[in-house]
CSV table of C-alpha atoms and ligand atoms in Angstrom, one decimal:
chain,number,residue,atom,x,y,z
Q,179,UNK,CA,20.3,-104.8,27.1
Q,180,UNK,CA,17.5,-102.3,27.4
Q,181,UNK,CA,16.4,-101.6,24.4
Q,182,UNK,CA,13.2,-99.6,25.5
Q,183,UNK,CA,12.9,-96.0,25.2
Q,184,UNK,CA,10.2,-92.9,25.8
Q,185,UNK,CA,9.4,-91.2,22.8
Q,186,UNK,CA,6.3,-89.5,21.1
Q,187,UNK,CA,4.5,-90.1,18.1
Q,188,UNK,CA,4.8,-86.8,15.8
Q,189,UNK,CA,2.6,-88.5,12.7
Q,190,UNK,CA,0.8,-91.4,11.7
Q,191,UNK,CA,0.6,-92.9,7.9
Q,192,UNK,CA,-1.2,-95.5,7.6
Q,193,UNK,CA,0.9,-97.9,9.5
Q,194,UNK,CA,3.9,-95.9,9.9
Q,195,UNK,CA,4.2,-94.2,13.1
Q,196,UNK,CA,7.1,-91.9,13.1
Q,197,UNK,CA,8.2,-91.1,17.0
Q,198,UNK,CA,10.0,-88.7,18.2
Q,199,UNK,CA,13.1,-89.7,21.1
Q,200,UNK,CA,14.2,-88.0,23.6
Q,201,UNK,CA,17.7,-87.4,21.9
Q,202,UNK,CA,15.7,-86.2,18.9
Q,203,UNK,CA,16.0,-88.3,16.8
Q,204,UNK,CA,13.3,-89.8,14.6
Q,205,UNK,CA,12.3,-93.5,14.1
Q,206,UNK,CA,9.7,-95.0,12.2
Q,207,UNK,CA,7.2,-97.7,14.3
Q,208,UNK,CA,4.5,-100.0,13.7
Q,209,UNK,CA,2.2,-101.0,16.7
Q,210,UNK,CA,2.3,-104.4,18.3
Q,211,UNK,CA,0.0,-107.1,18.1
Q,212,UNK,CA,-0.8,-106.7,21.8
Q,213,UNK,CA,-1.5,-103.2,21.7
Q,214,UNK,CA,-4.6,-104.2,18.7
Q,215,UNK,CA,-5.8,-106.7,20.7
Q,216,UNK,CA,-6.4,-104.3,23.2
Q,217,UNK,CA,-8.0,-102.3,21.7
Q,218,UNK,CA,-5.4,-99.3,21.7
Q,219,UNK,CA,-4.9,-96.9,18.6
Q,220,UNK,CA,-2.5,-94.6,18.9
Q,221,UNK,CA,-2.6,-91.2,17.9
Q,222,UNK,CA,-0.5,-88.2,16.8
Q,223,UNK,CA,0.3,-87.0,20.3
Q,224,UNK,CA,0.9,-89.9,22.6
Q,225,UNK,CA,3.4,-90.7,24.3
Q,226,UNK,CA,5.2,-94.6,24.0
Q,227,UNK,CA,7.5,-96.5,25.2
Q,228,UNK,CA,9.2,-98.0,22.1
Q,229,UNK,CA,11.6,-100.9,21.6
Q,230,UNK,CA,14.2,-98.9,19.5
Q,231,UNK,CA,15.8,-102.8,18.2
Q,232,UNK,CA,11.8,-103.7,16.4
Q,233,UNK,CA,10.9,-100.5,15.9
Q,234,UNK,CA,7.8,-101.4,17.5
Q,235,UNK,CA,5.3,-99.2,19.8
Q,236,UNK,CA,5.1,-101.3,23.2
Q,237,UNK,CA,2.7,-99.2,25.2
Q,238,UNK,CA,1.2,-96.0,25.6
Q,239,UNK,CA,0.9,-93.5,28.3
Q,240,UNK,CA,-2.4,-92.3,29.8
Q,241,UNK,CA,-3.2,-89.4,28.0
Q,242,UNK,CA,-3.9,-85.9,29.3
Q,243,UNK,CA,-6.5,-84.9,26.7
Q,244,UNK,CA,-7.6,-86.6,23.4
Q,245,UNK,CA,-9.0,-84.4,21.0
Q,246,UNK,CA,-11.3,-86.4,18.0
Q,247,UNK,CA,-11.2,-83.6,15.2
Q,248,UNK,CA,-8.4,-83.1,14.8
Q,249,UNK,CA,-7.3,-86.3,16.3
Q,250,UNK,CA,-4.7,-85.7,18.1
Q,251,UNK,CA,-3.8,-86.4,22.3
Q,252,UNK,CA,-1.7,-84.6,24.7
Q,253,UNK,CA,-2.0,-80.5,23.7
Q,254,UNK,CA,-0.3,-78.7,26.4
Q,255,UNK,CA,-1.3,-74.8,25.1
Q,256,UNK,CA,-4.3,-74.0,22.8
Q,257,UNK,CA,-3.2,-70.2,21.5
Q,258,UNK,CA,-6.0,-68.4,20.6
Q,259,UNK,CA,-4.8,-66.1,17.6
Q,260,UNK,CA,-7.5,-62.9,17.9
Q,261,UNK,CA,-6.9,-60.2,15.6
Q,262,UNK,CA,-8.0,-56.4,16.4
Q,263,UNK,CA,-9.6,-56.1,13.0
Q,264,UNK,CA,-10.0,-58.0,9.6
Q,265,UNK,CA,-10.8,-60.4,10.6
Q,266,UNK,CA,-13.2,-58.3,13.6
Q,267,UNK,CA,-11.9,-58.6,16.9
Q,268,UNK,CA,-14.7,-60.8,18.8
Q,269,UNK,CA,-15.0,-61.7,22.5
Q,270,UNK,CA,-17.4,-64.2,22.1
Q,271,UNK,CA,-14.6,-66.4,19.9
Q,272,UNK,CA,-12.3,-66.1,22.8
Q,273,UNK,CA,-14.5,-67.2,25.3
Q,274,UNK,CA,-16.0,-70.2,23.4
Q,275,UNK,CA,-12.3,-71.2,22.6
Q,276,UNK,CA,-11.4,-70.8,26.4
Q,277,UNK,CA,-14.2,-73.2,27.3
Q,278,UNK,CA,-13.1,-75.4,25.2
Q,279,UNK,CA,-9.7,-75.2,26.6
Q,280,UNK,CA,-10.6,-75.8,29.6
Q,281,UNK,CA,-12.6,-78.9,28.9
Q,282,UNK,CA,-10.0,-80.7,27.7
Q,283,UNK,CA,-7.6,-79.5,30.2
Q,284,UNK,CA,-5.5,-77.4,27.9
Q,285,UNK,CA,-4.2,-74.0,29.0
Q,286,UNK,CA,-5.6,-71.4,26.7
Q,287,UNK,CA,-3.4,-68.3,26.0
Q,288,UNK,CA,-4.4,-65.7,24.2
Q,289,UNK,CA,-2.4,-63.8,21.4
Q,290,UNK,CA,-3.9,-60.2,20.1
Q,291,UNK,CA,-2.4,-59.9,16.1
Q,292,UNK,CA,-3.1,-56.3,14.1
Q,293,UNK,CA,-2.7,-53.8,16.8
Q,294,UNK,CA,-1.4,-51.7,13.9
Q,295,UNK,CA,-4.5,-51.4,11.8
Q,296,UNK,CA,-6.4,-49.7,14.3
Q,297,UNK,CA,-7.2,-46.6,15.5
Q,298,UNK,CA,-6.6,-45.2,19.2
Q,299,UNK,CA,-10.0,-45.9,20.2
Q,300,UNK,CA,-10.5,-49.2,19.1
Q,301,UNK,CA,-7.2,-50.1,21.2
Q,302,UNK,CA,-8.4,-48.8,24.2
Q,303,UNK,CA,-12.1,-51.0,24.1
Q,304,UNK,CA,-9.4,-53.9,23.2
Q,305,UNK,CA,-7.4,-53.4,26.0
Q,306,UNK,CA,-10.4,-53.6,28.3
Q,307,UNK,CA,-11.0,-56.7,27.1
Q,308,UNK,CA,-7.2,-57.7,27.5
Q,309,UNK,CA,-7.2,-56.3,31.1
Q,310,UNK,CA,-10.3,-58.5,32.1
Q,311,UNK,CA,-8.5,-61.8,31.1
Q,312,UNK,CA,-5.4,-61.6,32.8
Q,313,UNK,CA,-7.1,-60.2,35.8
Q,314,UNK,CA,-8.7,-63.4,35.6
Q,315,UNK,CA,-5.9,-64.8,35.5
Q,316,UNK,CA,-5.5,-65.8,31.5
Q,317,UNK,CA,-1.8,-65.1,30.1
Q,318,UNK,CA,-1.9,-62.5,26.9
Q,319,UNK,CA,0.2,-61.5,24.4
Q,320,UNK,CA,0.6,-59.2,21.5
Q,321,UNK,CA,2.0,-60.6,18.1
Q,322,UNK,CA,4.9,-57.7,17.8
Q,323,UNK,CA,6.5,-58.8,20.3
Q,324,UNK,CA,7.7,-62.5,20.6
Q,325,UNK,CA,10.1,-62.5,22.9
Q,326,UNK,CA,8.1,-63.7,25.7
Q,327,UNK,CA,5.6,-65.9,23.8
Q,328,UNK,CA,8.3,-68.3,22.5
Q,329,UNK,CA,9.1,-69.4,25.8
Q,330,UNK,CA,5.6,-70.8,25.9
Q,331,UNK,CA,7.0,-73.2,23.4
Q,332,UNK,CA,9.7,-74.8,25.4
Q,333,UNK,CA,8.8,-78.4,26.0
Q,334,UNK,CA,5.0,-77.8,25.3
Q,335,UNK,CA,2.9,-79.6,22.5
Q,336,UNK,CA,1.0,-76.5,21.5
Q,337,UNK,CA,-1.9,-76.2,19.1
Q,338,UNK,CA,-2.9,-72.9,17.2
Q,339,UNK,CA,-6.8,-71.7,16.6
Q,340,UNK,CA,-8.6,-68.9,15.4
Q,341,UNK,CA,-10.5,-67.6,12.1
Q,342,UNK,CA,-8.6,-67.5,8.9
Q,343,UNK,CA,-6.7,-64.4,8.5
Q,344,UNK,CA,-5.9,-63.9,12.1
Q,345,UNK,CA,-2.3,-64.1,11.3
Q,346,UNK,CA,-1.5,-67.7,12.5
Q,347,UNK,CA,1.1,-68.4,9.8
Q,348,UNK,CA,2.6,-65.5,10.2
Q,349,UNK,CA,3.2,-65.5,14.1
Q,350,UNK,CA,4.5,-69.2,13.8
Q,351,UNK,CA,7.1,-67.7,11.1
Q,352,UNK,CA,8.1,-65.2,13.5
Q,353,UNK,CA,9.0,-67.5,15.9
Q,354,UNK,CA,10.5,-69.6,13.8
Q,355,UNK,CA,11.4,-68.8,10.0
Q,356,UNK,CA,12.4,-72.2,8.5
Q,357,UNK,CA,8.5,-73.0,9.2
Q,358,UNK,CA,8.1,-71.2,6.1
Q,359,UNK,CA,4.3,-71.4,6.4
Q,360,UNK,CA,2.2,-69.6,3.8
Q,361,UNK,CA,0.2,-66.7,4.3
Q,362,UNK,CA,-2.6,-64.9,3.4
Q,363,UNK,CA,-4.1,-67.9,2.2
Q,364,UNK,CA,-7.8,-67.2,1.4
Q,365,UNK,CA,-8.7,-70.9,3.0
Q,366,UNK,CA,-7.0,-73.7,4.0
Q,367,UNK,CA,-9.5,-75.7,1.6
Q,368,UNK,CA,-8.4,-73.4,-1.6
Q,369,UNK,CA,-5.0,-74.3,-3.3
Q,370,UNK,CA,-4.8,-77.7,-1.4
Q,371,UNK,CA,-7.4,-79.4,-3.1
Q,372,UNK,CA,-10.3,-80.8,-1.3
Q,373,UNK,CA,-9.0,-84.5,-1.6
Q,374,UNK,CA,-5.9,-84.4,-0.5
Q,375,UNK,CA,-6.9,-84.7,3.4
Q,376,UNK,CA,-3.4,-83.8,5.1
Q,377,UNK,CA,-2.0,-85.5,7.9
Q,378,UNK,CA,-1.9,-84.4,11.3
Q,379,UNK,CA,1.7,-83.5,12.0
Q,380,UNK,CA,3.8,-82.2,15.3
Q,381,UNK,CA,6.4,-79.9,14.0
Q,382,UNK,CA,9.1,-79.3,16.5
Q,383,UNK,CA,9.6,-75.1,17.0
Q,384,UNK,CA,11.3,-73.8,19.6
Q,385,UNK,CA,12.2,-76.2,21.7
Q,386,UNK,CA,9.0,-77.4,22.0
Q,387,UNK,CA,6.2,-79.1,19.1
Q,388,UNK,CA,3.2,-77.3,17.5
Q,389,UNK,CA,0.4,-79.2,15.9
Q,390,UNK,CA,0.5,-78.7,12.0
Q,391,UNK,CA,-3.6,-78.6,11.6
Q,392,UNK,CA,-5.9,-76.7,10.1
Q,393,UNK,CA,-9.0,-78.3,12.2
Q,394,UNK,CA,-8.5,-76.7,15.0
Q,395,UNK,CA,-9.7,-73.0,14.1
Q,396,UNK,CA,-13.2,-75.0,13.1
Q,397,UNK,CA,-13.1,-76.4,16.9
Q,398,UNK,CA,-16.7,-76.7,18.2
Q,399,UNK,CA,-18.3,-76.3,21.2
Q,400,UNK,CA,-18.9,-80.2,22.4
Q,401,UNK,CA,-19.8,-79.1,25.5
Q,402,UNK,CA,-22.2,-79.7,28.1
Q,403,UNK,CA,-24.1,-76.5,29.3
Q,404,UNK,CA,-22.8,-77.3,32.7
Q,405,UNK,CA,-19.5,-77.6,32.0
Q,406,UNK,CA,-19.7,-73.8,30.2
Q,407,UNK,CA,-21.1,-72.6,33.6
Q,408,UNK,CA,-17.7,-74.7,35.6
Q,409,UNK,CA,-15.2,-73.2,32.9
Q,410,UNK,CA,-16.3,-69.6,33.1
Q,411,UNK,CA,-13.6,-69.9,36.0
Q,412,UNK,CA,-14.4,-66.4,36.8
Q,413,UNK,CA,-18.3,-66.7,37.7
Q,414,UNK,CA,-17.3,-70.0,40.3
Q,415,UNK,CA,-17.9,-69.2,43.4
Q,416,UNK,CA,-19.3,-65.7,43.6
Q,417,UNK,CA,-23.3,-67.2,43.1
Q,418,UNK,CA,-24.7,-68.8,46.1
Q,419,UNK,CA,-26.9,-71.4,44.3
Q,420,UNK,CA,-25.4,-74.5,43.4
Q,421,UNK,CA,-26.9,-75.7,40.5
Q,422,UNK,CA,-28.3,-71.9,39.4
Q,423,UNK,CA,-27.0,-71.6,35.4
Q,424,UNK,CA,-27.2,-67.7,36.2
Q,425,UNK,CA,-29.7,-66.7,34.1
Q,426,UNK,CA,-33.4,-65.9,34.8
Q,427,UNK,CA,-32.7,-67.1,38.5
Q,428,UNK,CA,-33.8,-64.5,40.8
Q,429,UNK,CA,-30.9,-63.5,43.8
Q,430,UNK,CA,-28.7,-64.8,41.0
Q,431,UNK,CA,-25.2,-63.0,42.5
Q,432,UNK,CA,-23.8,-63.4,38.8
Q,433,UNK,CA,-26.5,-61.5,37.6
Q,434,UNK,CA,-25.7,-58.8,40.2
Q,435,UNK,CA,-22.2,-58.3,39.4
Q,436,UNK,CA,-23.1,-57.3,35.5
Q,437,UNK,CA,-25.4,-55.2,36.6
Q,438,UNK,CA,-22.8,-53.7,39.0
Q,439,UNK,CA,-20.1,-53.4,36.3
Q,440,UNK,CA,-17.6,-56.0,38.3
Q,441,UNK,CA,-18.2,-58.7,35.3
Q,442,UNK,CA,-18.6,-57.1,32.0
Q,443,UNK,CA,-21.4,-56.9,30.1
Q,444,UNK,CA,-19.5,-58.6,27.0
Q,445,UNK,CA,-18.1,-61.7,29.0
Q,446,UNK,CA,-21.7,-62.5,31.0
Q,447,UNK,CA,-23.7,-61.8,27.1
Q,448,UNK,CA,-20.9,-64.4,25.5
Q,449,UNK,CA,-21.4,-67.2,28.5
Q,450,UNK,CA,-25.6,-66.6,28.3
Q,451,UNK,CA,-24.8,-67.3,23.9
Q,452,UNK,CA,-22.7,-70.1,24.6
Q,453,UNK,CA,-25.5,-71.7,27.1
Q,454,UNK,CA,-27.7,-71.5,24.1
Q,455,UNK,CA,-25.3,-73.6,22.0
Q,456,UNK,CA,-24.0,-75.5,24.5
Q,457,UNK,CA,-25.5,-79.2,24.5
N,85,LIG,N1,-1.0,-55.4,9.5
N,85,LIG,C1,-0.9,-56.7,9.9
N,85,LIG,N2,-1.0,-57.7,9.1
N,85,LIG,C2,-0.8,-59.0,9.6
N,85,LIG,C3,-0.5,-59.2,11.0
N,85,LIG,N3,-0.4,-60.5,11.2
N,85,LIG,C4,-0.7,-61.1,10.0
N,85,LIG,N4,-0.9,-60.2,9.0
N,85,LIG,C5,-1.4,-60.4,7.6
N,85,LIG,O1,-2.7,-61.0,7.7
N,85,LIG,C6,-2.8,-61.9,6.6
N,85,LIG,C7,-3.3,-63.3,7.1
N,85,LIG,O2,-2.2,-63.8,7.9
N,85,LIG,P1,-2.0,-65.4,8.1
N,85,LIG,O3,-0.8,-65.6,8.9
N,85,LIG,O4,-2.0,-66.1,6.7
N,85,LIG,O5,-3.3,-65.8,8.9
N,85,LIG,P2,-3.9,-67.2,9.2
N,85,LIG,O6,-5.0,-67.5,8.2
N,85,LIG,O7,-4.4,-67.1,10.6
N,85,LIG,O8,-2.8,-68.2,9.1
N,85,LIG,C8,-1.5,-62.0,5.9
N,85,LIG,O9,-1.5,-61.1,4.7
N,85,LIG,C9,-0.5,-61.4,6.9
N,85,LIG,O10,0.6,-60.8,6.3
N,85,LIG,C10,-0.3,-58.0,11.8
N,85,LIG,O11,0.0,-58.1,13.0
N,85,LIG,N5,-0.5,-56.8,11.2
N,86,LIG,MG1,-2.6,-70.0,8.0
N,87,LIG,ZN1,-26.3,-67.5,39.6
């Protein structure tokens, strides 16, 4: 009899891993001796072969990313909630976030919220800014209309970020209403009291899982200064010099391409800021 099925863990309480199966239903794990004397903690995220008879986690699969804060492995989709204004619109947020999509091999999307609260002019410089990312090639959306955005959800493990306010809570209710997220919350700290630390939870939405986390909108840049220069996907290739960081380099090609209008200002003044934070 094969009692051995795929599943994945949806959240972890002390030593109570609750997995998710394939026929959706929900069983409650501990880990095997083996897998400790390995060495191997599961997270929230992985996927495991469990023996459904012991309830018991046998292995785990290689992972596709691991994230530490919030602990979590396997995101598929990192939206990137940017409202047009309160909270400000901000390029430079985008851009750190999609480098640190990227580094963890996570495809970034991008989703614009409050295009009603601003004026004609202030949607035109936003959808400047809109048309550079999908011309490089970065998928966009706007918050008023779902309809495509929720397929992103089928069979992804998606994880939401951006600055309070941005209207996070409110697009997940959208998509699906028995979330029944709060919103408008001044800060995820206020009302929830500072020790209760919550757990890190998949939630299944629409077909697919999200990750129920505040620490992902606090996501920092851990990132290498060369691996900002390799994730500004757009800037590969075009600059001759191998190793040249594209900023007081002389022939730089980078360099000539702001000044020639073909990269904008904005994007190449973000990527020489994130250099200086990068490690
Ligand atoms: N006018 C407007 N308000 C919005 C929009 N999206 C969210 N909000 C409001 O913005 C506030 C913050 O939203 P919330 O979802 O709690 O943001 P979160 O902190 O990112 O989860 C709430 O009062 C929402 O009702 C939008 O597209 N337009
Ligand atoms: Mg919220
Ligand atoms: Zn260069």
């Amino acid at each position: 009899m094969q009692n051995n099925e795929i599943g994945k863990i949806i959240c972890i309480n002390k030593s109570i891993h609750k997995v998710l199966l394939s026929n959706n239903t929900i069983i409650n794990c501990f880990t095997r001796g083996k897998l400790r004397k390995d060495g191997i903690v599961p997270v929230v995220g992985d996927n495991c072969i469990v023996n459904i008879s012991t309830g018991t986690i046998e292995s785990i699969e290689q992972r596709k990313n691991y994230l530490e804060r919030p602990l979590i492995a396997n995101i598929d989709k990192l939206l990137i909630v940017m409202s047009t204004s309160i909270p400000a619109f901000s390029s430079y947020l985008i851009d750190k976030f999609l480098v640190i999509a990227y580094s963890n091999n996570i495809e970034p999307i991008i989703v614009i919220t409050k295009t009603d609260m601003i004026t004609m002019k202030e949607k035109i410089n936003i959808r400047k800014h809109v048309n550079y990312y999908k011309k490089i090639g970065i998928k966009v959306y706007y918050n008023k209309n779902i309809t495509s955005l929720k397929k992103e959800f089928k069979n992804s493990c998606i994880a939401l970020c951006g600055q309070t306010g941005a209207g996070k809570s409110s697009l997940l209710n959208k998509i699906d209403a028995s979330l029944d997220l709060k919103t408008g919350e001044v800060s995820d700290a206020l009302g929830r009291g500072k020790h209760t630390t919550r757990l890190v939870e998949l939630l299944e939405i629409n077909g697919g899982l999200i990750a129920d986390t505040p620490g992902f909108s606090s996501l920092s840049l851990n990132v290498k200064r060369e691996s900002i220069r390799r994730f500004y996907k757009d800037f590969n290739k075009k600059c001759e010099y191998r190793s040249c960081v594209h900023k007081n380099e002389d022939g730089c090609a980078i360099k000539e391409l702001v000044k020639k209008k073909k990269i904008p200002s904005w994007r190449y003044n973000n990527y020489i800021k994130l250099l200086e934070e990068g490690k």
